[in-house]
mmCIF file of C-alpha atoms in Angstrom:
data_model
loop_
_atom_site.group_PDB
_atom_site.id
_atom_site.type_symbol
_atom_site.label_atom_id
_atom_site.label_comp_id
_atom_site.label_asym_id
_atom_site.label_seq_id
_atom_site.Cartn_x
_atom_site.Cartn_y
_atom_site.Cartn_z
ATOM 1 C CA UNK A 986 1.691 -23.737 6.776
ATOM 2 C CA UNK A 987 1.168 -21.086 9.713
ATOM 3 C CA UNK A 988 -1.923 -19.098 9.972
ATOM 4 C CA UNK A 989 -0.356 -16.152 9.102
ATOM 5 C CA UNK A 990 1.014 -17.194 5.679
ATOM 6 C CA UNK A 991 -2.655 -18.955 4.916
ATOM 7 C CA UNK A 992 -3.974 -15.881 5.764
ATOM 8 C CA UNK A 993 -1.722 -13.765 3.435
ATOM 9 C CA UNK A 994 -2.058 -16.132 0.174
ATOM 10 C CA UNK A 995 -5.980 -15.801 0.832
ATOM 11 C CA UNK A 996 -5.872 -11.993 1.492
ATOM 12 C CA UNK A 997 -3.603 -10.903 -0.880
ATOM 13 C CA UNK A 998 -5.168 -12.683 -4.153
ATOM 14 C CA UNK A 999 -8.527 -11.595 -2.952
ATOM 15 C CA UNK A 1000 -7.684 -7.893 -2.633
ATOM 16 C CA UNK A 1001 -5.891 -7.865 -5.562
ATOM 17 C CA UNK A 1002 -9.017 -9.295 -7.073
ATOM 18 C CA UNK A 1003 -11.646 -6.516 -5.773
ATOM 19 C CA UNK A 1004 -8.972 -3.369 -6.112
ATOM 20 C CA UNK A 1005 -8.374 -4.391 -9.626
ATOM 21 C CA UNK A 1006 -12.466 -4.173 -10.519
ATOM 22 C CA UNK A 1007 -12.872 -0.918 -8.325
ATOM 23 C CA UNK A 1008 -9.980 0.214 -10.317
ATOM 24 C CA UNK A 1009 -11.532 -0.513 -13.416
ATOM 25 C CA UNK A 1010 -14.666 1.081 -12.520
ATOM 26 C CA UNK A 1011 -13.520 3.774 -10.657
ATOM 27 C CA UNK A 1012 -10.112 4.349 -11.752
ATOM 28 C CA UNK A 1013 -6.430 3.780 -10.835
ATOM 29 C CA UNK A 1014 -6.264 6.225 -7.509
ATOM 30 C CA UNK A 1015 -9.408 4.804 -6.486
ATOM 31 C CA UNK A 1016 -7.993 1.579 -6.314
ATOM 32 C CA UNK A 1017 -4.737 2.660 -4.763
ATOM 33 C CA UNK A 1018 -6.088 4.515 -2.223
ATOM 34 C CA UNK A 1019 -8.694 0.977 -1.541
ATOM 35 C CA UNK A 1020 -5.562 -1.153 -1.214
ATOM 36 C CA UNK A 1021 -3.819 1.209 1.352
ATOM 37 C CA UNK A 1022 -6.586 0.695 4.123
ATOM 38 C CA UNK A 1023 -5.349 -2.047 6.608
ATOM 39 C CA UNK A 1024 -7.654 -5.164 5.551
ATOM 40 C CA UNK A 1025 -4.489 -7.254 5.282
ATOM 41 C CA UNK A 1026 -2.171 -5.666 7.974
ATOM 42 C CA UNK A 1027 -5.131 -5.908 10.237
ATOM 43 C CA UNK A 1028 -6.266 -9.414 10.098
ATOM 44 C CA UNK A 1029 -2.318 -10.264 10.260
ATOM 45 C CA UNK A 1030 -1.861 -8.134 13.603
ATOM 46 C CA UNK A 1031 -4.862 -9.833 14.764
ATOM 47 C CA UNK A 1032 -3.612 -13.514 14.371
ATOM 48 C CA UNK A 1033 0.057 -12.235 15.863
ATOM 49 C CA UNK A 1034 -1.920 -10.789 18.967
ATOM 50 C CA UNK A 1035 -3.441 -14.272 19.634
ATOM 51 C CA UNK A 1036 -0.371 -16.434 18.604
ATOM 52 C CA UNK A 1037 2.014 -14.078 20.508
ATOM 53 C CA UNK A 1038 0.604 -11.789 22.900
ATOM 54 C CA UNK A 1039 -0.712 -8.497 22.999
ATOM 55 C CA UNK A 1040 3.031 -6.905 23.829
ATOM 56 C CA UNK A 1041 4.427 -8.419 20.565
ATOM 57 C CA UNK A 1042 2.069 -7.420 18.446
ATOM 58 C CA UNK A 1043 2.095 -3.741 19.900
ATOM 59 C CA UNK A 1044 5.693 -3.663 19.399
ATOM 60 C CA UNK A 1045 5.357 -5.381 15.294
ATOM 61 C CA UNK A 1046 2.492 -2.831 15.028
ATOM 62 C CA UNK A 1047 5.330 0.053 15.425
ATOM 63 C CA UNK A 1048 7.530 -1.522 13.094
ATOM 64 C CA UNK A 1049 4.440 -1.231 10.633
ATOM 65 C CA UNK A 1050 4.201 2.131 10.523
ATOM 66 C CA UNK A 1051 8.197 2.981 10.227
ATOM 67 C CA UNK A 1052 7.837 0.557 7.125
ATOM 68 C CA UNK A 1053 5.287 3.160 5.615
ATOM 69 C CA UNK A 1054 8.210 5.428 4.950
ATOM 70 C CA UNK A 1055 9.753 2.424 2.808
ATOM 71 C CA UNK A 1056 7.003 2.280 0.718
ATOM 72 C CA UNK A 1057 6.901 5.660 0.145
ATOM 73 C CA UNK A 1058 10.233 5.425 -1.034
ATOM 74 C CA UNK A 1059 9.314 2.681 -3.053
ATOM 75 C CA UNK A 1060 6.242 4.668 -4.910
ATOM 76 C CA UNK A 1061 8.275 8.005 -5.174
ATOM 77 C CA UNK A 1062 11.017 6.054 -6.998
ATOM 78 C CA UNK A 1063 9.024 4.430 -9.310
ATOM 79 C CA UNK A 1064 6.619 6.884 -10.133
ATOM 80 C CA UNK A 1065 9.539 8.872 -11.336
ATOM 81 C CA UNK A 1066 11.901 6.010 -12.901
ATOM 82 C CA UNK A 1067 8.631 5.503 -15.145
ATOM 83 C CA UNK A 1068 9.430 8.397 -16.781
ATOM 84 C CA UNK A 1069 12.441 6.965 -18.625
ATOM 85 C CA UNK A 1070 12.370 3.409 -18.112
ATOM 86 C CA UNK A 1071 9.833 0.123 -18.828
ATOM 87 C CA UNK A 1072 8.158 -1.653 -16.192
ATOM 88 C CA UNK A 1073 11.092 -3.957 -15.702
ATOM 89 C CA UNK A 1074 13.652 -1.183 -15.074
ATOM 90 C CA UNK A 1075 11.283 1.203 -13.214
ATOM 91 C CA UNK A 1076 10.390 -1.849 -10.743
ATOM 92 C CA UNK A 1077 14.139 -3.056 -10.328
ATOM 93 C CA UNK A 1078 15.024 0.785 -9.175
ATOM 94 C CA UNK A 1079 11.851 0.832 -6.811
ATOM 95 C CA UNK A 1080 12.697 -2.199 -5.125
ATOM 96 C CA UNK A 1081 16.312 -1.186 -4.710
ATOM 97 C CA UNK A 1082 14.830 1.919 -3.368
ATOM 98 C CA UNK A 1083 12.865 0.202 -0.858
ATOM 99 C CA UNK A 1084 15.663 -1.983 0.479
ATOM 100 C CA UNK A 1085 17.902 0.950 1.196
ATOM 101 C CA UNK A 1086 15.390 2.258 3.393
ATOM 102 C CA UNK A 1087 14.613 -0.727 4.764
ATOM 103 C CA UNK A 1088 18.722 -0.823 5.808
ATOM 104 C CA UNK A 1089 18.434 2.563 6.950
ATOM 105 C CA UNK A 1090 14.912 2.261 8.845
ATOM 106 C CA UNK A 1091 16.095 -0.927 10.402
ATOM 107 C CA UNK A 1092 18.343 0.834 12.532
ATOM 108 C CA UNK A 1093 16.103 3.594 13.876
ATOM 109 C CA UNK A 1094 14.689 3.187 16.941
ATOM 110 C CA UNK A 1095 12.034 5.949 17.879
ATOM 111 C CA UNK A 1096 9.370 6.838 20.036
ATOM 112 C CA UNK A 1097 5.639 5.834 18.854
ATOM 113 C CA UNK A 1098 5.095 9.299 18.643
ATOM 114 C CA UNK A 1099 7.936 10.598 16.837
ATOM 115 C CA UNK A 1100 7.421 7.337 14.794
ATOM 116 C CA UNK A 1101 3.926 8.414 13.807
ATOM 117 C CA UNK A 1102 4.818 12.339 13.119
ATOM 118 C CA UNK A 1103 7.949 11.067 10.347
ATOM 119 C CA UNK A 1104 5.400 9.254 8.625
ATOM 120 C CA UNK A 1105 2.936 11.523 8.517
ATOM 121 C CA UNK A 1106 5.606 14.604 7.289
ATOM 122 C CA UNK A 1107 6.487 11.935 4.583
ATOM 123 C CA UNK A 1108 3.108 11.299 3.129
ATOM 124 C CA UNK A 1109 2.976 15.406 3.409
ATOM 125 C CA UNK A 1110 5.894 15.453 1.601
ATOM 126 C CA UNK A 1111 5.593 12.663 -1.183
ATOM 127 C CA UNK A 1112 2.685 14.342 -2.418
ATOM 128 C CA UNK A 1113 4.362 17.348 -2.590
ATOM 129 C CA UNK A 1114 6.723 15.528 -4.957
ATOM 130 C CA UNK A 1115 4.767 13.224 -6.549
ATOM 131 C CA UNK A 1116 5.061 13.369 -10.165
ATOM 132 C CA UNK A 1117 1.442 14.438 -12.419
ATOM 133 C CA UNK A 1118 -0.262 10.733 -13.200
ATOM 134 C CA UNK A 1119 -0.883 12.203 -16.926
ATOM 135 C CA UNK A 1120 -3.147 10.263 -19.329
ATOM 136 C CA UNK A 1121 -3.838 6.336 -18.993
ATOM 137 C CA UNK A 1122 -3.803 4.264 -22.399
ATOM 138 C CA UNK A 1123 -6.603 3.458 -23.605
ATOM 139 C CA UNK A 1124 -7.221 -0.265 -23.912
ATOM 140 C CA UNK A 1125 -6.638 -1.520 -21.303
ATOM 141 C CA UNK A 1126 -5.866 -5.568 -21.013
ATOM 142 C CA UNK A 1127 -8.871 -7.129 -19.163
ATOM 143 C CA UNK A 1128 -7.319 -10.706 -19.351
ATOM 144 C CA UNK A 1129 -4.832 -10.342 -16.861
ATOM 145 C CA UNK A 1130 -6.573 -10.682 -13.402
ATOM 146 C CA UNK A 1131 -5.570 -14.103 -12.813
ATOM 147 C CA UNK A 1132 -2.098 -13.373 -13.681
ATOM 148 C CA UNK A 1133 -2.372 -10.430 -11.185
ATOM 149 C CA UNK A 1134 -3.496 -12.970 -8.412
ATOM 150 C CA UNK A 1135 -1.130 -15.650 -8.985
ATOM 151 C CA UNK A 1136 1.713 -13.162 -9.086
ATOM 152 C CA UNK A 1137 0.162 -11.746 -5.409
ATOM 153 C CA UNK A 1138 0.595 -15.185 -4.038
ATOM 154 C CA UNK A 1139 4.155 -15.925 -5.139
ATOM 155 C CA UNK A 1140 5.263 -12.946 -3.902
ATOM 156 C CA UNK A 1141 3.946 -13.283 -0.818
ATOM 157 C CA UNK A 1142 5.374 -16.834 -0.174
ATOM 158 C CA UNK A 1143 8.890 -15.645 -1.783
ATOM 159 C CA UNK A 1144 8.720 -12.809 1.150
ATOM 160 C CA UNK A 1145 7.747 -14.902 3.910
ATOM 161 C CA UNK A 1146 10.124 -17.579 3.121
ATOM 162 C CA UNK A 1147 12.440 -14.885 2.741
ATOM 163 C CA UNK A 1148 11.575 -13.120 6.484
ATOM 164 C CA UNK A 1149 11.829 -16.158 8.063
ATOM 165 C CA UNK A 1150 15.754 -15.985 8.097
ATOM 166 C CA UNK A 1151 16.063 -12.648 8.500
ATOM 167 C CA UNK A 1152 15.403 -11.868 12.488
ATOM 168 C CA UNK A 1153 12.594 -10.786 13.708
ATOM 169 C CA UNK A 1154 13.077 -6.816 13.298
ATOM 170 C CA UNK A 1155 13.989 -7.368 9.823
ATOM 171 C CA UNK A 1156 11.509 -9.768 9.331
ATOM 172 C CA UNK A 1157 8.879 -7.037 10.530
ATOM 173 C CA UNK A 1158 10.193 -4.851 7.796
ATOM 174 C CA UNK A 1159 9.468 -7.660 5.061
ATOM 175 C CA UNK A 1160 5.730 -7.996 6.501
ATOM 176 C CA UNK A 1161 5.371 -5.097 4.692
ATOM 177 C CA UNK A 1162 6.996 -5.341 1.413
ATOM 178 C CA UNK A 1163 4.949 -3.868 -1.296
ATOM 179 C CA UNK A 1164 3.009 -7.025 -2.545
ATOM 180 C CA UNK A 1165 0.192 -5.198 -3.675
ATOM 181 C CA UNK A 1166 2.350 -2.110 -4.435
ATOM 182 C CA UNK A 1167 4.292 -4.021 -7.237
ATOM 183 C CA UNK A 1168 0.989 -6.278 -8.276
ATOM 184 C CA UNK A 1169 -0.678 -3.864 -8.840
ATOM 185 C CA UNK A 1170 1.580 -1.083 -10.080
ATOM 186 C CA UNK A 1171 3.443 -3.409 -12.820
ATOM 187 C CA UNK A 1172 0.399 -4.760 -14.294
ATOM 188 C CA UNK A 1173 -1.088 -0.996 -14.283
ATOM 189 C CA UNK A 1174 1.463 0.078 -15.987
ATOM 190 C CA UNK A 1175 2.039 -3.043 -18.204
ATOM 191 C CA UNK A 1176 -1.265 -2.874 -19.450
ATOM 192 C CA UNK A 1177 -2.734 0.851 -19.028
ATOM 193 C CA UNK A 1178 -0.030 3.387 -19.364
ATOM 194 C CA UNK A 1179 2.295 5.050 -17.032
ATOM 195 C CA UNK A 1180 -0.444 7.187 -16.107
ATOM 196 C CA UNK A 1181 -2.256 4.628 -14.391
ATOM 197 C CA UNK A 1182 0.450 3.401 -12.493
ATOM 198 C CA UNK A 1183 1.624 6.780 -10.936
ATOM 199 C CA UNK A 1184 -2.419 7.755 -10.508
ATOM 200 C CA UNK A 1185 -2.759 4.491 -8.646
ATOM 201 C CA UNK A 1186 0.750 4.989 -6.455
ATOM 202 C CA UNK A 1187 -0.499 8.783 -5.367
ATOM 203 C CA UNK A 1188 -3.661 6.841 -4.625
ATOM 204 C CA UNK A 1189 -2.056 4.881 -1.705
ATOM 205 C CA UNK A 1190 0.044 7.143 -0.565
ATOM 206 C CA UNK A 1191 -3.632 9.258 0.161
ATOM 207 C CA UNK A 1192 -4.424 5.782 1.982
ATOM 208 C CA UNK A 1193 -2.038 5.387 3.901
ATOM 209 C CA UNK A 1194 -2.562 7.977 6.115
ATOM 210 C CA UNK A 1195 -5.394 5.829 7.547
ATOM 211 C CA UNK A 1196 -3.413 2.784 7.504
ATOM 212 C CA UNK A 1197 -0.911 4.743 9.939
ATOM 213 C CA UNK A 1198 -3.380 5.695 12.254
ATOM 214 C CA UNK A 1199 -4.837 2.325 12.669
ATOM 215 C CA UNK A 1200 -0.893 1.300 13.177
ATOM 216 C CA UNK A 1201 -0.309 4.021 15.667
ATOM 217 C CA UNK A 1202 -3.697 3.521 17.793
ATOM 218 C CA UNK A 1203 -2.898 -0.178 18.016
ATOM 219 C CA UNK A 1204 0.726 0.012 19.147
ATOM 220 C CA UNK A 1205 -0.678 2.396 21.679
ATOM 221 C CA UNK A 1206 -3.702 0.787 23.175
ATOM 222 C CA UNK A 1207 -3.051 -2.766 22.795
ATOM 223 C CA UNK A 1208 -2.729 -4.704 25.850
ATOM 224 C CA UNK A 1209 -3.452 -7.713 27.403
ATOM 225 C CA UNK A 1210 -7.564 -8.283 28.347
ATOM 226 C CA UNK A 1211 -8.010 -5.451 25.437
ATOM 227 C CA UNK A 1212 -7.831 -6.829 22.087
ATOM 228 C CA UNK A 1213 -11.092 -6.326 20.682
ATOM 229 C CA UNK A 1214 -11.384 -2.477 22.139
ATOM 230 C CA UNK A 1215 -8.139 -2.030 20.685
ATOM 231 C CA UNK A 1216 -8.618 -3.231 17.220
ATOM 232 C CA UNK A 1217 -12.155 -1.460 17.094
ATOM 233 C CA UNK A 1218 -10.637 1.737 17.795
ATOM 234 C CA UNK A 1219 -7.566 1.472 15.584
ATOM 235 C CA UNK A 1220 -10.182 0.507 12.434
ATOM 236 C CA UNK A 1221 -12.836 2.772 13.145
ATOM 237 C CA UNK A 1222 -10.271 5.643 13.468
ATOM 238 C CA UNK A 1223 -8.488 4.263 10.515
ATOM 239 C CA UNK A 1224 -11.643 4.495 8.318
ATOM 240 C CA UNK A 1225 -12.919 7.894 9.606
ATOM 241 C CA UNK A 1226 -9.102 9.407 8.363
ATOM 242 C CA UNK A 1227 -9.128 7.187 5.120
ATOM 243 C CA UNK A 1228 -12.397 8.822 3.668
ATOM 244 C CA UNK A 1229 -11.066 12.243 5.074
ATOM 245 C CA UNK A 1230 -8.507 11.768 3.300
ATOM 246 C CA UNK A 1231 -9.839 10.789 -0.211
ATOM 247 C CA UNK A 1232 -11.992 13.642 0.018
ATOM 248 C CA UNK A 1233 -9.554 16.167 0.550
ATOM 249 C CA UNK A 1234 -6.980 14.856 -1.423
ATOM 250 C CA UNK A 1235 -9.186 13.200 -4.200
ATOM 251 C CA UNK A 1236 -7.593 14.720 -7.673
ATOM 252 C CA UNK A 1237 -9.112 17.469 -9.570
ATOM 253 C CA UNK A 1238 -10.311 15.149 -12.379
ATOM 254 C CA UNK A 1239 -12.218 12.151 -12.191
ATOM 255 C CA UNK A 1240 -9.693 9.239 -12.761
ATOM 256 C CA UNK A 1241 -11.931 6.903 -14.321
ATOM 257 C CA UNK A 1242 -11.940 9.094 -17.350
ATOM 258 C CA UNK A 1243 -8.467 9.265 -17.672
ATOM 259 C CA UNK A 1244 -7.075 7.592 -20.805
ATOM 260 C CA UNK A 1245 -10.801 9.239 -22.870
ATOM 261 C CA UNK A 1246 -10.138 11.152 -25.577
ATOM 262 C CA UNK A 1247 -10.952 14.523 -24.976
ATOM 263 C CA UNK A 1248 -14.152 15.735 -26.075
ATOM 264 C CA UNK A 1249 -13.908 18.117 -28.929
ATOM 265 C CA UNK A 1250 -15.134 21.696 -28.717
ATOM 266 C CA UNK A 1251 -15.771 22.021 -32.881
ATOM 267 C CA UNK A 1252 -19.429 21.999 -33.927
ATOM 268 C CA UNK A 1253 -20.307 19.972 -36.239
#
């Protein structure tokens, strides 16, 4: 078992574990928006830097960020597929979403910069289209968290195994497939409503503007005999743009009431 994959079967069932109470506490975009910020992508980068050099990870750091415009793809499809279909049929369109932009991405080759200004017009953009989260049910299951972490870790070695035959810019492209995304989002949904899923979904997509700055700084400043400068600029960067964000994009009404019944005006 490599480092890397240890490193994603412990991640990945641990985040899933400490979105899904901030989500409970806090609500669905708070725990979307929690799960964007890079505290899997970074650790991962981190072990590729010291298996394979500074220069390779640089270069899978760029591919990183294109993939952000997949998973927008991914959350924009089923955010709206919701509306008429299940989980089931909402996740199959979302997926099939994401691969076609993975096939188209796959063959774009851009500069960092340009790289970094596409994803940043599409998380403009997708929240320009994103549809209104609406009401979450109430009653939501609270016996499904170890369901939610199992299924975290079989997708994650079902993707790896799957990368490793793919080449390595494909491969880059399946470092990023939305684990947590589809975790979290199917269970959401499953258990809470559509209106928990799509709240959480617009909450990443306000995280991930973060997450593609701390893609974009590392690509750019890491080099050899620079490692730790570069990380500690890409994160601190990365966090200072993640709270920005959530506090200018934070919705109108707190999320963690959503699913309440509304409080009645009559007197009584």
């Amino acid at each position: 078992m490599t480092p890397i994959l240890l490193l994603k079967l412990l991640l990945v069932p641990l985040l899933i574990w400490l979105v899904t109470l901030a989500g409970r506490r806090w609500g669905p975009a708070v725990a979307g928006w929690l799960s964007a910020f890079p505290i899997v992508a970074g650790p991962i980068l981190l072990t590729l830097t010291l298996e394979q050099g500074a220069a390779f990870a640089a270069h899978a750091a760029e591919g990183t960020l294109l993939a952000v415009v997949a998973i927008l793809v991914f959350s924009l499809a089923y955010a709206w597929a919701s509306a008429r279909f299940g989980v089931a049929g909402a996740m199959v369109l979302a997926l099939l979403a994401w691969a076609g932009s993975v096939a188209v991405l796959r063959e774009a080759t851009l500069p960092l910069g340009l790289a970094f200004l596409l994803v940043w017009c599409a998380l403009l953009l997708s929240l320009k289209v994103f549809p209104r989260p609406g009401p979450g049910a109430a009653g939501a299951r609270r016996n499904d968290l170890p369901w939610r972490m199992l299924a975290g870790a079989a997708l994650v070695l079902a993707v790896t195994g799957a990368a490793a035959h793919l080449g390595a810019r494909l491969s880059g492209f399946f470092a990023m497939f939305p684990v947590m995304s589809t975790v979290l989002v199917g269970f959401a949904h499953a258990g809470s409503g559509r209106g928990s899923a799509v709240a959480l979904l617009r909450g990443m997509v306000a995280g991930y503007f973060g997450f593609s700055v701390f893609c974009g700084l590392l690509a750019l400043q890491l080099r050899p005999g620079a490692v730790a400068p570069a990380f500690a600029l890409a994160l601190g960067c990365a966090f200072v743009v993640h709270m920005v964000a959530r506090r200018m994009l934070a919705p109108p009404v707190p999320l963690s009431n959503a699913g309440s019944a509304p409080v009645s005006n009559r007197p009584s």
